[in-house]
Structure formats: structure tokens, C-alpha cells
Amino acid sequence: MKRVYLASNSPRRQEILNMMGIQFDVVSAEIDESIDSIAPPRELVARLAEQKAQSAIQQHGVSPAGYVIAGDTLIFCENEVMGKPKDQEDAREILQTLSNQTHAVYSAVALAHNDTIHVAVNKTEVSFCAIEPEDVERYLLTDEAYDKAGAYAIQGYAARWITEIKGSYHAVMGLPVYELEQLLKQTEFYNLNY
């Protein structure tokens, strides 16, 4: 059985892999996640996911025969790329921008195996209602906004603001399941692990 490593401390990504029935070990992946606003969001999120996979391999000496899964998620709204908020004021500004708008969520998954890294990206559109200022302030008192792209969790408190989703719920949550499954099928993963 080949070992699988998730290059993420995200509880959401861990939950998704558990849901998929994949046994894995968590490893850290330290990279500079600064957002280059010049790059298109699809290219940027793919590059960040790939860098996380490379970082995990280098930092932890992962065998090329193992599998490393890494992911990244970014929000794109009003021609602006949004990652995780820097602080409360940044989170407030992000949520005000998303209010009463449809935004694009770009979620990338990278799969490293046999000295090769393949990356797939999902784009999902999420529409928010007009968010009342007092709702934003209540939300900012929770921990939910601060470690997530776009300052919200689709599976949490912010779900009450979502009027429509066109695409993948799990991609917005942090890991595109369909795309990961297709990458795994391109390898001998299921023959070796099941």
C-alpha cells in the first residue's frame, strides 16, 4: 500500500479526504502565499497548489513512490484576487465586496507521484445576498473568517448568505473532489490501495 500525504493542516481538506475513504498522513507545506495580482486566478491558484506539493516533498523527504496531495483556494470578485484575510479589517472589506455579488472560487488540487506533479483547477460561482453590516460584525467575532480564502466558510455561518452555487460545493470548501479523483485515476492509485 502506497502512503498518501496531505500537504495541508486544513481541517476541511482532511474531512474531504476522509469522506473519499483515503487514508493519509498530514505534513506541513511552508510556502510564500503572497498573491501576485498580475497572474490570472486560475494560473495563480494552480501554481500555489503545486508549490505546496513540492514544499512537502522537500521538507519531509517524501518518497517519489508515495502520493502527495496539496490544495489552494482563491476568490475572484470585481477583478480582484482574494486570499485569506490579513486581519479583521481586511476580512470586513472582503465580505463587504462579496455582499450582493457573484464571485468565482478557484480551487486547485495538486497530486505528486513518481517525480511528477499534476494539477487540476475547479471554478465555481457563488452568489451572496446583500449582507447586513451587523451580520458582518457578528461574523467577525467568530474564528471562521480568518483562515479561509474570501473570509468565509461555505459549510459554516456564512452559508446563510449564499443564494446560489454553480459548480462544486467541495471545491469551495477547499478541495475539488471530482478533479482529485480524475488525477488519482491517471495513476495506479486504486490498484495499489484498494
mmCIF file of N, CA and C in Angstrom, residues 18 27 30 49 64 88 91 98 112 121 127 135 140 163-164 169 171 174:
data_model
loop_
_atom_site.group_PDB
_atom_site.id
_atom_site.type_symbol
_atom_site.label_atom_id
_atom_site.label_comp_id
_atom_site.label_asym_id
_atom_site.label_seq_id
_atom_site.Cartn_x
_atom_site.Cartn_y
_atom_site.Cartn_z
ATOM 1 N N ASN A 18 -11.159 12.163 4.149
ATOM 2 C CA ASN A 18 -11.816 11.112 4.941
ATOM 3 C C ASN A 18 -13.119 10.686 4.277
ATOM 4 N N VAL A 27 1.182 16.431 6.481
ATOM 5 C CA VAL A 27 2.511 17.040 6.537
ATOM 6 C C VAL A 27 2.351 18.533 6.256
ATOM 7 N N GLU A 30 5.286 24.675 3.858
ATOM 8 C CA GLU A 30 5.532 26.100 4.077
ATOM 9 C C GLU A 30 5.942 26.762 2.771
ATOM 10 N N ALA A 49 -0.819 25.597 -5.382
ATOM 11 C CA ALA A 49 -1.025 24.186 -5.024
ATOM 12 C C ALA A 49 0.199 23.358 -5.382
ATOM 13 N N PRO A 64 9.252 9.294 -3.794
ATOM 14 C CA PRO A 64 8.553 9.508 -5.066
ATOM 15 C C PRO A 64 7.434 8.496 -5.296
ATOM 16 N N GLN A 88 -8.798 41.575 10.901
ATOM 17 C CA GLN A 88 -10.245 41.788 10.965
ATOM 18 C C GLN A 88 -10.713 42.828 9.951
ATOM 19 N N ALA A 91 -10.791 41.277 6.548
ATOM 20 C CA ALA A 91 -11.943 40.369 6.443
ATOM 21 C C ALA A 91 -13.225 41.158 6.225
ATOM 22 N N LEU A 98 -17.926 41.092 -1.305
ATOM 23 C CA LEU A 98 -18.697 39.928 -1.759
ATOM 24 C C LEU A 98 -20.201 40.109 -1.599
ATOM 25 N N ALA A 112 1.203 14.825 -6.463
ATOM 26 C CA ALA A 112 2.591 14.482 -6.776
ATOM 27 C C ALA A 112 2.785 12.980 -6.600
ATOM 28 N N VAL A 121 -7.736 22.403 -11.739
ATOM 29 C CA VAL A 121 -8.393 23.567 -11.133
ATOM 30 C C VAL A 121 -9.891 23.512 -11.403
ATOM 31 N N SER A 127 -23.010 32.995 -5.323
ATOM 32 C CA SER A 127 -23.721 34.271 -5.203
ATOM 33 C C SER A 127 -24.107 34.513 -3.753
ATOM 34 N N ASP A 135 -24.573 41.800 10.507
ATOM 35 C CA ASP A 135 -24.258 40.380 10.309
ATOM 36 C C ASP A 135 -22.761 40.180 10.085
ATOM 37 N N LEU A 140 -17.521 38.432 12.268
ATOM 38 C CA LEU A 140 -16.117 38.723 12.572
ATOM 39 C C LEU A 140 -15.753 38.389 14.017
ATOM 40 N N THR A 163 -26.970 32.455 -1.946
ATOM 41 C CA THR A 163 -28.239 32.296 -2.658
ATOM 42 C C THR A 163 -28.139 31.288 -3.788
ATOM 43 N N GLU A 164 -26.930 31.069 -4.318
ATOM 44 C CA GLU A 164 -26.774 30.135 -5.433
ATOM 45 C C GLU A 164 -25.325 29.690 -5.555
ATOM 46 N N TYR A 169 -19.503 22.244 -4.511
ATOM 47 C CA TYR A 169 -19.528 22.622 -3.095
ATOM 48 C C TYR A 169 -18.184 22.317 -2.430
ATOM 49 N N ALA A 171 -15.237 21.981 -3.727
ATOM 50 C CA ALA A 171 -14.164 22.855 -4.199
ATOM 51 C C ALA A 171 -14.164 24.163 -3.412
ATOM 52 N N GLY A 174 -12.699 23.674 -0.124
ATOM 53 C CA GLY A 174 -11.241 23.671 -0.088
ATOM 54 C C GLY A 174 -10.537 22.618 -0.912
#
